[in-house]
PDB file of C-alpha atoms in Angstrom:
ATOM      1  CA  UNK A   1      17.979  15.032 -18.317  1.00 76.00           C
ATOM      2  CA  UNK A   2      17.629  11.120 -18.980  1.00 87.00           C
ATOM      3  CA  UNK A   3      15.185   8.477 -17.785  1.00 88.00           C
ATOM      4  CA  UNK A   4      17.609   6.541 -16.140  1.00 90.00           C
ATOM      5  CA  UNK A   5      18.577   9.804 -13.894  1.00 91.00           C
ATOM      6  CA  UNK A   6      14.537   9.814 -13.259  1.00 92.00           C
ATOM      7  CA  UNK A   7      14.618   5.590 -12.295  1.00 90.00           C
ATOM      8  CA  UNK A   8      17.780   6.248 -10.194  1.00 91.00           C
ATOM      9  CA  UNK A   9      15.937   9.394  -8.395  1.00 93.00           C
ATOM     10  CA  UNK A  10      12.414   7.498  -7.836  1.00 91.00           C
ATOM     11  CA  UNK A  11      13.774   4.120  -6.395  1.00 90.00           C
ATOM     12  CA  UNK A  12      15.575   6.637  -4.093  1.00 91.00           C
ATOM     13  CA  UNK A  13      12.778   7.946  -2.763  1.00 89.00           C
ATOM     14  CA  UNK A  14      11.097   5.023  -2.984  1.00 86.00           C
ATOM     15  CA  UNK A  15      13.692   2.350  -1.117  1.00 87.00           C
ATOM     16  CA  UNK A  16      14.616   5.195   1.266  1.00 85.00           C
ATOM     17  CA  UNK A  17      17.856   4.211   0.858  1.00 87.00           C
ATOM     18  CA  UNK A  18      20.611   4.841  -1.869  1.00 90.00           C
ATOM     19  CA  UNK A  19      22.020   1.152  -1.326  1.00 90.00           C
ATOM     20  CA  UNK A  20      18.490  -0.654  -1.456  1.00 88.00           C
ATOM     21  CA  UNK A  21      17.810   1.340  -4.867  1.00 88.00           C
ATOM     22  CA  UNK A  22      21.302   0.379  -5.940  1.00 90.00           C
ATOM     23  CA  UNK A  23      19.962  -3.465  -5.398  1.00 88.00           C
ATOM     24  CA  UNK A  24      16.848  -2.592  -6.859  1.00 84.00           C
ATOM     25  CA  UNK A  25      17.997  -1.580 -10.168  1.00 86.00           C
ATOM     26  CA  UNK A  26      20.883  -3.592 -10.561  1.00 86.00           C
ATOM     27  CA  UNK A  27      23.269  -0.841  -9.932  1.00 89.00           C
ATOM     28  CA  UNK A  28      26.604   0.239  -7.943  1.00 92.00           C
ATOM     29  CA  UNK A  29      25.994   2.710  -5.433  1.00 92.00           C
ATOM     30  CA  UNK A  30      28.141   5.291  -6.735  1.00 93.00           C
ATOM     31  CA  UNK A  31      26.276   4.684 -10.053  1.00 93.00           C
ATOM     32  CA  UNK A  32      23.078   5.855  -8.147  1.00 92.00           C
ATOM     33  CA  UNK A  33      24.872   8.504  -6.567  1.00 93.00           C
ATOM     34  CA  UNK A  34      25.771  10.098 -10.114  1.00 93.00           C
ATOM     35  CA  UNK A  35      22.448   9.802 -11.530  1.00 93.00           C
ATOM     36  CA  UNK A  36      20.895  11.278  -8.802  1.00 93.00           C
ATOM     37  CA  UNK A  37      23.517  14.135  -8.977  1.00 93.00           C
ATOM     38  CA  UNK A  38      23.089  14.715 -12.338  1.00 93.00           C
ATOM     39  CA  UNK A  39      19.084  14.927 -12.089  1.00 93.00           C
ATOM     40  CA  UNK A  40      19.289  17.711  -9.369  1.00 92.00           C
ATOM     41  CA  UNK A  41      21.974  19.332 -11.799  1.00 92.00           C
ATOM     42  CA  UNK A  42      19.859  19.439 -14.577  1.00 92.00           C
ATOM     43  CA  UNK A  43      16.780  20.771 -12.686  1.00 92.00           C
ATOM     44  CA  UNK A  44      19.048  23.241 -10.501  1.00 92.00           C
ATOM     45  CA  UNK A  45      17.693  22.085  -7.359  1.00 92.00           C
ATOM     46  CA  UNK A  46      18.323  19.935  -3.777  1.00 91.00           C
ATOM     47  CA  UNK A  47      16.005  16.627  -4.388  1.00 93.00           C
ATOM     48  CA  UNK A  48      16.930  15.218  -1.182  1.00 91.00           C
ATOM     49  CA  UNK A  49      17.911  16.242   2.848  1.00 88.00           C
ATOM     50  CA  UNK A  50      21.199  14.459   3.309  1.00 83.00           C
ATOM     51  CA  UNK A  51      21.007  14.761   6.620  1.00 83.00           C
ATOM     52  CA  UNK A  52      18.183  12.918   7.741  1.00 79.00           C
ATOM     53  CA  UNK A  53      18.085   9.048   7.940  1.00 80.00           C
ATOM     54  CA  UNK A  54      16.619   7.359   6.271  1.00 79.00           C
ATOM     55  CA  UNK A  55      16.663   9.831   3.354  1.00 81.00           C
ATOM     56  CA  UNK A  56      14.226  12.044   2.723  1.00 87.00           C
ATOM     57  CA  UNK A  57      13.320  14.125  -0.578  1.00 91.00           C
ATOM     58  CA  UNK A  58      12.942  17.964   0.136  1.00 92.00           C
ATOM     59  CA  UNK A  59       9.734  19.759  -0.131  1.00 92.00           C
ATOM     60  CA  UNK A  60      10.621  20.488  -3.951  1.00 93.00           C
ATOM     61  CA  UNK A  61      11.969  16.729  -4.224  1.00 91.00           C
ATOM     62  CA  UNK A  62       8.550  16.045  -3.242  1.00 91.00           C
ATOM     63  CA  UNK A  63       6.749  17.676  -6.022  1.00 92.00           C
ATOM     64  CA  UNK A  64       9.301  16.780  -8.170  1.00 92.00           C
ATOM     65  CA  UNK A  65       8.637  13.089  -7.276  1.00 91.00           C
ATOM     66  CA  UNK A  66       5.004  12.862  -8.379  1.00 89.00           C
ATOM     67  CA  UNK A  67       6.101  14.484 -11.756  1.00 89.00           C
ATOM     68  CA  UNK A  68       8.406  11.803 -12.462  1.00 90.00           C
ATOM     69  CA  UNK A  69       6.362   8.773 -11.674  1.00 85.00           C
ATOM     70  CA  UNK A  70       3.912  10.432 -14.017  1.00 82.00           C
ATOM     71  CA  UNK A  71       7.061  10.592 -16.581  1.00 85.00           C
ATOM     72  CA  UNK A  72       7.705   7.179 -15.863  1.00 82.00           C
ATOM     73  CA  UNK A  73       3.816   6.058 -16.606  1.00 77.00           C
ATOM     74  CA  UNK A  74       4.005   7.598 -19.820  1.00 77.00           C
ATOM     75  CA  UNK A  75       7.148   6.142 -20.680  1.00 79.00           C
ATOM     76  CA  UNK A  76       5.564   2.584 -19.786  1.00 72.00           C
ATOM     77  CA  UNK A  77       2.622   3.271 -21.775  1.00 68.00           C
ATOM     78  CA  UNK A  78       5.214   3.634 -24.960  1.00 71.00           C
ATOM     79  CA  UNK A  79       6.855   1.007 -24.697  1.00 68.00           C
ATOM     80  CA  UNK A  80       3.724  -0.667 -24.001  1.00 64.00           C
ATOM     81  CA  UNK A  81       2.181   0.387 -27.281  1.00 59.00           C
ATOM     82  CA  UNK A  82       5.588  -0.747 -29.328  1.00 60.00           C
ATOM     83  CA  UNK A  83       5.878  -4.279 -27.055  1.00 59.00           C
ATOM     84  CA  UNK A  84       2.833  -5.677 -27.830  1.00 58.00           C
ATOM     85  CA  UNK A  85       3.233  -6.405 -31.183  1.00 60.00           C
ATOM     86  CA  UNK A  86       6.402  -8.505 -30.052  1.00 67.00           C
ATOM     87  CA  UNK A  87       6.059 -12.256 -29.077  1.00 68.00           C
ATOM     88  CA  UNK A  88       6.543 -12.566 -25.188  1.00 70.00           C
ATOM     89  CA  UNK A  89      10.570 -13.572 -24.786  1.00 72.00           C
ATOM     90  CA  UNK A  90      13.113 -13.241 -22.262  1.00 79.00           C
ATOM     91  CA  UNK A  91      12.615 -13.356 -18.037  1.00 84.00           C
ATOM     92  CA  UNK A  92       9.417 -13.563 -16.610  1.00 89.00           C
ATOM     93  CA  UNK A  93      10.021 -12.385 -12.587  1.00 91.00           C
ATOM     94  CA  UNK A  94       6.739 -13.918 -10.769  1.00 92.00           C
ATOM     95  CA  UNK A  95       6.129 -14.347  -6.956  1.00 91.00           C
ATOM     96  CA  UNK A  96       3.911 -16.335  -4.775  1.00 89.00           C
ATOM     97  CA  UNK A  97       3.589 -16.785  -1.336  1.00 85.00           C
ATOM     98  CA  UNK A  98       5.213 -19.935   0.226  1.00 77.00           C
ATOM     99  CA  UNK A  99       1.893 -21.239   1.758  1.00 76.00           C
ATOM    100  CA  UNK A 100       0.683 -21.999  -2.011  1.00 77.00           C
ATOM    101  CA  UNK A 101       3.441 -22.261  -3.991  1.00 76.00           C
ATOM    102  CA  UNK A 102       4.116 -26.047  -3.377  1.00 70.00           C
ATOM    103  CA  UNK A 103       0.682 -26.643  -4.464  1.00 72.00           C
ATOM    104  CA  UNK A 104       0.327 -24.520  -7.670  1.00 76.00           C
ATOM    105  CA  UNK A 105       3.826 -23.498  -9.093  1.00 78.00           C
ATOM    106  CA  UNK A 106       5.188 -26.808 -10.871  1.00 79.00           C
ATOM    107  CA  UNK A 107       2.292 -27.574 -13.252  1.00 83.00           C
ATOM    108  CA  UNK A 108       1.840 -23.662 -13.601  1.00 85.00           C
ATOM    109  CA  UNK A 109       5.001 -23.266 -14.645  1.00 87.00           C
ATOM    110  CA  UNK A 110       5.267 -26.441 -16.855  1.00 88.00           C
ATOM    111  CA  UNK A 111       2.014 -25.031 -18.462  1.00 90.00           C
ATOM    112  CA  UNK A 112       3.036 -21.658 -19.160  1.00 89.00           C
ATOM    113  CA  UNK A 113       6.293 -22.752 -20.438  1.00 89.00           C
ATOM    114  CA  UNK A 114       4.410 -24.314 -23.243  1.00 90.00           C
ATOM    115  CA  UNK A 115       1.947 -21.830 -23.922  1.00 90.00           C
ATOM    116  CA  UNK A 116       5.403 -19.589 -24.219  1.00 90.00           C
ATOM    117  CA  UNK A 117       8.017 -21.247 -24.748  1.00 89.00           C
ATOM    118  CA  UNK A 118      10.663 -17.905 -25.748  1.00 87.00           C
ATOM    119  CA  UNK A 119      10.101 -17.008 -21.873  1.00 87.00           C
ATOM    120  CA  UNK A 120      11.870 -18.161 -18.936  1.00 88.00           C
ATOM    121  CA  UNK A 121       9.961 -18.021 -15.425  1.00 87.00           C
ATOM    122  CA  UNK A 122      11.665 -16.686 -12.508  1.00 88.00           C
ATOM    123  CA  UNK A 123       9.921 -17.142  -8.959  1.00 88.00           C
ATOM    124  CA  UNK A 124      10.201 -15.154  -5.529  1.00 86.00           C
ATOM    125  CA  UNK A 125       8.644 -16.289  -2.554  1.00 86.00           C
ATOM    126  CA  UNK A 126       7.762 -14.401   0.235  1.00 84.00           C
ATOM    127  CA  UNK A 127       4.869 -12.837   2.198  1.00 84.00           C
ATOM    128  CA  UNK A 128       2.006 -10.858  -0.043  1.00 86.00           C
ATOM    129  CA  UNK A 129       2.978  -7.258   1.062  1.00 87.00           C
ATOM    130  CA  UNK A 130       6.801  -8.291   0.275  1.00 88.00           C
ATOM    131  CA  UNK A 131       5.874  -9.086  -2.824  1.00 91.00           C
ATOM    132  CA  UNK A 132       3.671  -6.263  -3.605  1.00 90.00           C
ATOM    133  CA  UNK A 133       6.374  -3.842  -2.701  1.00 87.00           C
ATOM    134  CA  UNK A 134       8.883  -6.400  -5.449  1.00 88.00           C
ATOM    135  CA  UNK A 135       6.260  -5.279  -7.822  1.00 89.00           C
ATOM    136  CA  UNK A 136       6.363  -1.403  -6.619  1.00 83.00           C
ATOM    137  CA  UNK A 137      10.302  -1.376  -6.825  1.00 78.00           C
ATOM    138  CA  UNK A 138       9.904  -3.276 -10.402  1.00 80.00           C
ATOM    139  CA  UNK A 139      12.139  -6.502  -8.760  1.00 85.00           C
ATOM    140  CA  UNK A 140       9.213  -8.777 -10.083  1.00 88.00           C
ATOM    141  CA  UNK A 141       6.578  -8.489 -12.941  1.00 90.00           C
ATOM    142  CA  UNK A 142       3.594  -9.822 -11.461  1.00 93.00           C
ATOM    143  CA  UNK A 143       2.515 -11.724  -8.023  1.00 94.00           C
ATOM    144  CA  UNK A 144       0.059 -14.151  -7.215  1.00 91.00           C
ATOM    145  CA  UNK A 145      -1.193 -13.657  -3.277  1.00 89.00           C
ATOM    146  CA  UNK A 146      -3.537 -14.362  -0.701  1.00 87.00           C
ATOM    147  CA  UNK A 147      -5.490 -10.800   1.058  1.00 87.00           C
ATOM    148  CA  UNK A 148      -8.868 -10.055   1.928  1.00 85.00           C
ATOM    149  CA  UNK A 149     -11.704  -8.965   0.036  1.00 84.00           C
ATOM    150  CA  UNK A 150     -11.723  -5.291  -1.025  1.00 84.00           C
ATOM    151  CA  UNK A 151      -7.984  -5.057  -0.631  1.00 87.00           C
ATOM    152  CA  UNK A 152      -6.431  -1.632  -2.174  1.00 88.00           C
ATOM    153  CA  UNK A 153      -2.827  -1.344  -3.698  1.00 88.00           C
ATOM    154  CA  UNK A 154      -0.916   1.149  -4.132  1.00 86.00           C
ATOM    155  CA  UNK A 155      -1.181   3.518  -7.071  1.00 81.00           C
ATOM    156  CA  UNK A 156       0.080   2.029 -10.321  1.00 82.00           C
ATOM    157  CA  UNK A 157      -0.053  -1.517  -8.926  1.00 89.00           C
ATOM    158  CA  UNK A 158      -3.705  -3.735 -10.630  1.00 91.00           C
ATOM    159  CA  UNK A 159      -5.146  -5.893  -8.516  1.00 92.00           C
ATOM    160  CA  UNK A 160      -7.471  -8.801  -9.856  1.00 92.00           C
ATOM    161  CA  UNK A 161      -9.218 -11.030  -7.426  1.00 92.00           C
ATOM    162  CA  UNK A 162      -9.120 -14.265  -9.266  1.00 90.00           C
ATOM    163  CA  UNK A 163     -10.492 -16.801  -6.683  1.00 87.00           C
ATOM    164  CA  UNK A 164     -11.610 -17.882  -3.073  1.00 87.00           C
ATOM    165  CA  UNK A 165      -9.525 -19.684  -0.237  1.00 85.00           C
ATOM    166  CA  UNK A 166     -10.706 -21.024   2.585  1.00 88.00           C
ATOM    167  CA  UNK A 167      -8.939 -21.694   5.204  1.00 90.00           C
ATOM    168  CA  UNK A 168      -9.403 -23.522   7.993  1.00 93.00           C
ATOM    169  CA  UNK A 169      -8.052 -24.431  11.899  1.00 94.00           C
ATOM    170  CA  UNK A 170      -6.675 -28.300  12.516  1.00 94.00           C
ATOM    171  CA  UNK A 171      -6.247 -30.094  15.047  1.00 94.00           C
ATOM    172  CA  UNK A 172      -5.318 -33.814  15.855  1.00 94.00           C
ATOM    173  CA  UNK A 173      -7.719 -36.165  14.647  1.00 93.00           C
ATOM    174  CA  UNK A 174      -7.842 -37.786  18.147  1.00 91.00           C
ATOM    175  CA  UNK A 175      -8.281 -34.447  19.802  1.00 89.00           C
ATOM    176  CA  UNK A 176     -11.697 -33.202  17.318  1.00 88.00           C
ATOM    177  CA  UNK A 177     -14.305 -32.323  19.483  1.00 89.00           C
ATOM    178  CA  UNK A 178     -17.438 -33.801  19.151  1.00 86.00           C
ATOM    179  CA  UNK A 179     -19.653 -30.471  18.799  1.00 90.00           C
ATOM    180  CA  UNK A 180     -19.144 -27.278  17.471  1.00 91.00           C
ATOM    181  CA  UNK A 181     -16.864 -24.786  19.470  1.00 92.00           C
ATOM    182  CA  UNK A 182     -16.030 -21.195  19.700  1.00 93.00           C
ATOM    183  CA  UNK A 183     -12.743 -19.868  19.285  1.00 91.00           C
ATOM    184  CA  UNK A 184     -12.774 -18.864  22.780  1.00 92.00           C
ATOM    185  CA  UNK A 185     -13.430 -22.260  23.893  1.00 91.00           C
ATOM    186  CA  UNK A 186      -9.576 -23.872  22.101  1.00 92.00           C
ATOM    187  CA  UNK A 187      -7.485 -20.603  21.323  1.00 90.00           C
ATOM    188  CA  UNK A 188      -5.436 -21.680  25.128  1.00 91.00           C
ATOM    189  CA  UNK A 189      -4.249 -25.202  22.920  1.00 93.00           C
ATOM    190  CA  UNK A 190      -1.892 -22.803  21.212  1.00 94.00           C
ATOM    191  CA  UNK A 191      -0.859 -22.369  17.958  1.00 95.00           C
ATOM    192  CA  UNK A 192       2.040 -23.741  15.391  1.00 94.00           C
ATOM    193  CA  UNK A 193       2.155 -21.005  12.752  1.00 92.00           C
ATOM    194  CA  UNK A 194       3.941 -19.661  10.494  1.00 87.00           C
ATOM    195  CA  UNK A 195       6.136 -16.240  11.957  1.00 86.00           C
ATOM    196  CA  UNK A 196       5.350 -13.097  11.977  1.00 84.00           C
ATOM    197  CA  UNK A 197       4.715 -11.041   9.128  1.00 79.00           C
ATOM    198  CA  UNK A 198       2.035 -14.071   7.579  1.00 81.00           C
ATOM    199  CA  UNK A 199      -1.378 -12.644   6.591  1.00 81.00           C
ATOM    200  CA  UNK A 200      -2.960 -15.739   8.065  1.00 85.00           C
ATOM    201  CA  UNK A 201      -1.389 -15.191  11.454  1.00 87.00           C
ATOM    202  CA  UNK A 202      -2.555 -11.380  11.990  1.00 87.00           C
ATOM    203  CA  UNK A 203      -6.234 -12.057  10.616  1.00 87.00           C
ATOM    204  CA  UNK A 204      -6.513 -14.728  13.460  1.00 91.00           C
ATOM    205  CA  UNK A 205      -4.429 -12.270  15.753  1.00 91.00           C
ATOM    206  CA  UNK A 206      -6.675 -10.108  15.269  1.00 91.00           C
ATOM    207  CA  UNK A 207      -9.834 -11.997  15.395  1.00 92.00           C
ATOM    208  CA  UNK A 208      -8.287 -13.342  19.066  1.00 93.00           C
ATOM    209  CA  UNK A 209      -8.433  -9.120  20.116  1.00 94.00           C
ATOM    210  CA  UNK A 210     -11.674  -8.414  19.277  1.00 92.00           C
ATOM    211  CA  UNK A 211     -12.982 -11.238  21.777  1.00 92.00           C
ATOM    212  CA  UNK A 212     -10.183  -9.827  24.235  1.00 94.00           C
ATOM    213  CA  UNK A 213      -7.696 -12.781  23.743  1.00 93.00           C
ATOM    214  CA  UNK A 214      -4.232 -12.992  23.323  1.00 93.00           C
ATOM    215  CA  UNK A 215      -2.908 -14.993  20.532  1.00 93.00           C
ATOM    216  CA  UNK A 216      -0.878 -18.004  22.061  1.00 94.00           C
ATOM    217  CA  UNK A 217       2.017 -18.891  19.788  1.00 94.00           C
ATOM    218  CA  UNK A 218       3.258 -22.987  20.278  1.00 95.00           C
ATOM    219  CA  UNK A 219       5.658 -23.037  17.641  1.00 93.00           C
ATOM    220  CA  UNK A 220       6.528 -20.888  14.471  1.00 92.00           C
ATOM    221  CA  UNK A 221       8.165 -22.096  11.435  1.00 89.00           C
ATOM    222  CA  UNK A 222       7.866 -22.270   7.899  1.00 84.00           C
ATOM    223  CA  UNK A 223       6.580 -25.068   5.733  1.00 83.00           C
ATOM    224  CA  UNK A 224       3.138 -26.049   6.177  1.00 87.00           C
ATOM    225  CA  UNK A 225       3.678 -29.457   5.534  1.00 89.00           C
ATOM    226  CA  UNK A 226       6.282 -29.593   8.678  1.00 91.00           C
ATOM    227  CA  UNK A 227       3.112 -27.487  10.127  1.00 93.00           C
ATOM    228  CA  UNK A 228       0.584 -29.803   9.683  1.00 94.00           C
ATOM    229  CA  UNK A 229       3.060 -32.549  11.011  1.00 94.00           C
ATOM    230  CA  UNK A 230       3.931 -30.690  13.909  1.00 95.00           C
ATOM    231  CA  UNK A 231       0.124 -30.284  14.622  1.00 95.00           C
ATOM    232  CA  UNK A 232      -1.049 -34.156  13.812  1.00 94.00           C
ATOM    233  CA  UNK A 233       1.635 -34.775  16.846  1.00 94.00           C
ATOM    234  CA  UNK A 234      -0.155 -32.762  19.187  1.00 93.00           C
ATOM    235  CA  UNK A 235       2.064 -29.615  19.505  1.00 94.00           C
ATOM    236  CA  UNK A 236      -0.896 -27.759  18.572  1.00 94.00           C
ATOM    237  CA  UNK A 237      -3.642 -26.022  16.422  1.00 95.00           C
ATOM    238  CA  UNK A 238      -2.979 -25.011  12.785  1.00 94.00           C
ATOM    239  CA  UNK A 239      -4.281 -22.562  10.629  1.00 93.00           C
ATOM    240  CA  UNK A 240      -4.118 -23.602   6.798  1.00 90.00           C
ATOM    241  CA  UNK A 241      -5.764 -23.152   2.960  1.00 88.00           C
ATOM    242  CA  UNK A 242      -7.944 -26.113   3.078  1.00 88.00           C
ATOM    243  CA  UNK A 243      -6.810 -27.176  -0.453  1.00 83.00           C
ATOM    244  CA  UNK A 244      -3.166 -27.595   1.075  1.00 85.00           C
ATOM    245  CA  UNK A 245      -4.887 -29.630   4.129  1.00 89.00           C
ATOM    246  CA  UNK A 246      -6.242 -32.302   1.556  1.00 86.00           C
ATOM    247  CA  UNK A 247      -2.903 -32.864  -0.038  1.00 83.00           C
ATOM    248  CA  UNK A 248      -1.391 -32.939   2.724  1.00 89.00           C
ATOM    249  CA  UNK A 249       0.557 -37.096   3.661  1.00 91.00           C
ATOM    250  CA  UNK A 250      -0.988 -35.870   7.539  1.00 94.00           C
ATOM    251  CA  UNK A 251      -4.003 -35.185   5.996  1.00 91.00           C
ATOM    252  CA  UNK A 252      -5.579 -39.127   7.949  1.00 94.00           C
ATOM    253  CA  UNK A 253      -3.704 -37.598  11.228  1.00 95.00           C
ATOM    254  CA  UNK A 254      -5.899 -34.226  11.118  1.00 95.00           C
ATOM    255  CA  UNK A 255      -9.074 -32.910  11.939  1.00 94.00           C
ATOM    256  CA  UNK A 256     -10.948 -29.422  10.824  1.00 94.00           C
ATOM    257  CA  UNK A 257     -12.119 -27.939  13.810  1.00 92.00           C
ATOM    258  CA  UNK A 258     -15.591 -27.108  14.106  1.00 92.00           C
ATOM    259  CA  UNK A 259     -15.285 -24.029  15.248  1.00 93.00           C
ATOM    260  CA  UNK A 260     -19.013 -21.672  14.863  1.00 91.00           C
ATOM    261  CA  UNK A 261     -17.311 -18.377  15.188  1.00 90.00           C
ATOM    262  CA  UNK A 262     -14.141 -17.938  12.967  1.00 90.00           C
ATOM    263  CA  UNK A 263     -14.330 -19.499   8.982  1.00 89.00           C
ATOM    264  CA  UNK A 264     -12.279 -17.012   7.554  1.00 89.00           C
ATOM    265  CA  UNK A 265     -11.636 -16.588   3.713  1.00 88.00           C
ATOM    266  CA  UNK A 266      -8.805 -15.284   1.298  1.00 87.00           C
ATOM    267  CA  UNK A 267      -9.260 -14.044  -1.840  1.00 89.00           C
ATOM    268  CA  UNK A 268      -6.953 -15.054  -4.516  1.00 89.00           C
ATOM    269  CA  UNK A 269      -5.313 -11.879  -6.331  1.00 92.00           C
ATOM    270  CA  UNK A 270      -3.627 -11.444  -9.658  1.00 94.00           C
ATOM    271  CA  UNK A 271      -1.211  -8.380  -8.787  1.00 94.00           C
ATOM    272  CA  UNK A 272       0.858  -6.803 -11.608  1.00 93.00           C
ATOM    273  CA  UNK A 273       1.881  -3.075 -12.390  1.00 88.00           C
ATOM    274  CA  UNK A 274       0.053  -1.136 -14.779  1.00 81.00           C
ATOM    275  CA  UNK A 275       1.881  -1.223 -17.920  1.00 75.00           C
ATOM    276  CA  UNK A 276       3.316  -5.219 -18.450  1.00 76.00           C
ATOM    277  CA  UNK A 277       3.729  -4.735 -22.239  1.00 73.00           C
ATOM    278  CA  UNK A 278       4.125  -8.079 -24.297  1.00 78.00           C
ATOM    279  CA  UNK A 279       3.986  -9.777 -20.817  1.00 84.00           C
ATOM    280  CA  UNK A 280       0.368  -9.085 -20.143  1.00 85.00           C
ATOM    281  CA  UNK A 281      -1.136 -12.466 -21.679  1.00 87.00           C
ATOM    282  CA  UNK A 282       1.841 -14.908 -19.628  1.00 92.00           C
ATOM    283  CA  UNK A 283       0.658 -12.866 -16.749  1.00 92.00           C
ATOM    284  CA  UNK A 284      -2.942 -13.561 -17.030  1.00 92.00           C
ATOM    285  CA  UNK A 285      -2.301 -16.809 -17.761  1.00 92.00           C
ATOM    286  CA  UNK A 286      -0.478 -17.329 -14.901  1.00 92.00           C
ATOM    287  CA  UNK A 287      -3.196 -16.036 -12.801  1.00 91.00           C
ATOM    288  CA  UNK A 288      -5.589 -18.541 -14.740  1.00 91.00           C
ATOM    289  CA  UNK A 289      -3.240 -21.663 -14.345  1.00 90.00           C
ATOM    290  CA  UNK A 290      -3.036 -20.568 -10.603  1.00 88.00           C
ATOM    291  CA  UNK A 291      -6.319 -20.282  -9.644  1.00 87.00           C
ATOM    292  CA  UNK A 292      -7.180 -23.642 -11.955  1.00 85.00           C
ATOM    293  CA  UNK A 293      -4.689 -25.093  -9.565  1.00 80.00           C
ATOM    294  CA  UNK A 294      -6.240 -24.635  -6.249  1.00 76.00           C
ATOM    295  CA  UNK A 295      -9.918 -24.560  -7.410  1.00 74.00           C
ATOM    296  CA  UNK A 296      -8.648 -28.288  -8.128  1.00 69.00           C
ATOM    297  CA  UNK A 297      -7.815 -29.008  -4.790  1.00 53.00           C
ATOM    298  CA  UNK A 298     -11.491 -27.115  -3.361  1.00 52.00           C
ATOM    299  CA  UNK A 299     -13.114 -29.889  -5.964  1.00 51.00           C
ATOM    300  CA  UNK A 300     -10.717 -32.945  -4.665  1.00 49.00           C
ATOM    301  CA  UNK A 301     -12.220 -32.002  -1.240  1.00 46.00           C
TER     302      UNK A 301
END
């Protein structure tokens, strides 16, 4: 049997879907098909019930399953041992969420490109659990994200929290009140946010239940600039990382709320699979330049 029969048969299992592994690994579908064919040759078994949707391994393909991904670990931590003595060269697959990435990714990238200049960066965008299942299905090599305190991640996926962020709600600066409020007391102004799926939107979602209120939704749309625009005109509150606030050009426009009951806080996490090889120092530096990047914009505050 070969390790690419194994890939082809884990990012199966793990996509749920022969075409999404196909994408995955950079492969035809038929060329999935025959790997996976061959593996269950080889072992003499059924890995999969073809006819459920989406696909699902068998009992056996189940077992079978946690075998290889410890396969695949090993295999990691080889070329692990042999990569590290090679300078970091070649593509670099990072991602960051949206929110941030205007604020930290062009001097982090300008930096790292110096510190390594035989690597070439490669960014995805998207929210933190998209890119934590990029990492999972090996589409990108490490992640920079905004979750709670005490988050877990999946097996074989390192999590380092490298940093705070606040974040805070906004309103029109003509619209502040002039004394602390509740959340109860402004959560009917409504809210311009970003859609659904955003970390920031279901901690305050969620925040809004546990007091029994419903989460009123003004207007959704990316950008948080365009955001913080939309809320300096009056179309309603905000919810943004406070470093992002101060560099905002509505930033004169806006107002934090001073709200007594909801000051919620991100931490800042460095998310990468286990074995990264000769990309383990780029990666922590990235975390580093990251973190250096919005700690900046806390201390311009």
């Amino acid at each position: 049997m070969k390790i690419d029969d194994i890939d082809a048969f884990v990012a199966v299992i793990r996509c749920q879907s022969i075409s999404h592994a196909a994408e995955s690994l950079a492969l035809t579908q038929p060329a999935i098909t025959r790997r996976v064919q061959n593996f269950e040759q080889a072992l003499g078994v059924e890995l999969f019930d073809r006819n459920t949707k989406p696909l699902k391994p068998t009992p056996m393909g189940t077992q079978v399953y946690q075998k290889c991904l410890a396969i695949l670990r090993e295999m990691d931590s080889l070329r692990e041992l042999v990569a590290n003595d090679t300078p970091p060269s070649g593509l670099l697959r990072l991602g960051v969420p949206q929110t941030i990435g205007d604020v930290v990714l062009l001097d982090a990238l300008k930096q790292l490109r110096g510190q390594f200049p035989e690597l070439r960066a490669q960014v995805s965008t998207g929210w933190g659990s998209h890119l934590v299942s990029k990492i999972e299905n090996g589409e990108i090599d490490a992640a920079a994200a905004l979750f709670p305190a005490g988050k877990i991640f999946p097996e074989g996926i390192i999590g380092e929290s490298i940093g705070k962020m606040e974040l805070v709600v906004v309103c029109a600066a003509d619209r502040v009140p002039k004394k602390p409020v509740k959340l109860a007391d402004c959560y009917d102004q409504g809210f311009v946010l970003n859609p659904d799926g955003c970390g920031f939107r279901a901690g305050l979602q969620r925040t809004l239940a546990d007091q029994g209120l419903s989460l009123k939704v003004n207007l959704e749309t990316f950008g948080t600039e365009l955001q913080l625009g939309l809320v300096a005109d009056g179309m309603g509150l905000g919810l943004v990382p406070r470093p992002l606030l101060e560099r905002s050009a509505h930033r004169e426009s806006l107002a934090v709320l001073p709200l007594k009951d909801f000051k919620p806080v991100m931490d800042l996490w460095l998310i990468y699979p286990r074995f990264l090889g000769n990309l383990q120092a780029p990666v922590a530096s990235f975390g580093r330049l990251v973190a250096d990047a919005l700690r900046q914009g806390r201390e311009a505050a």
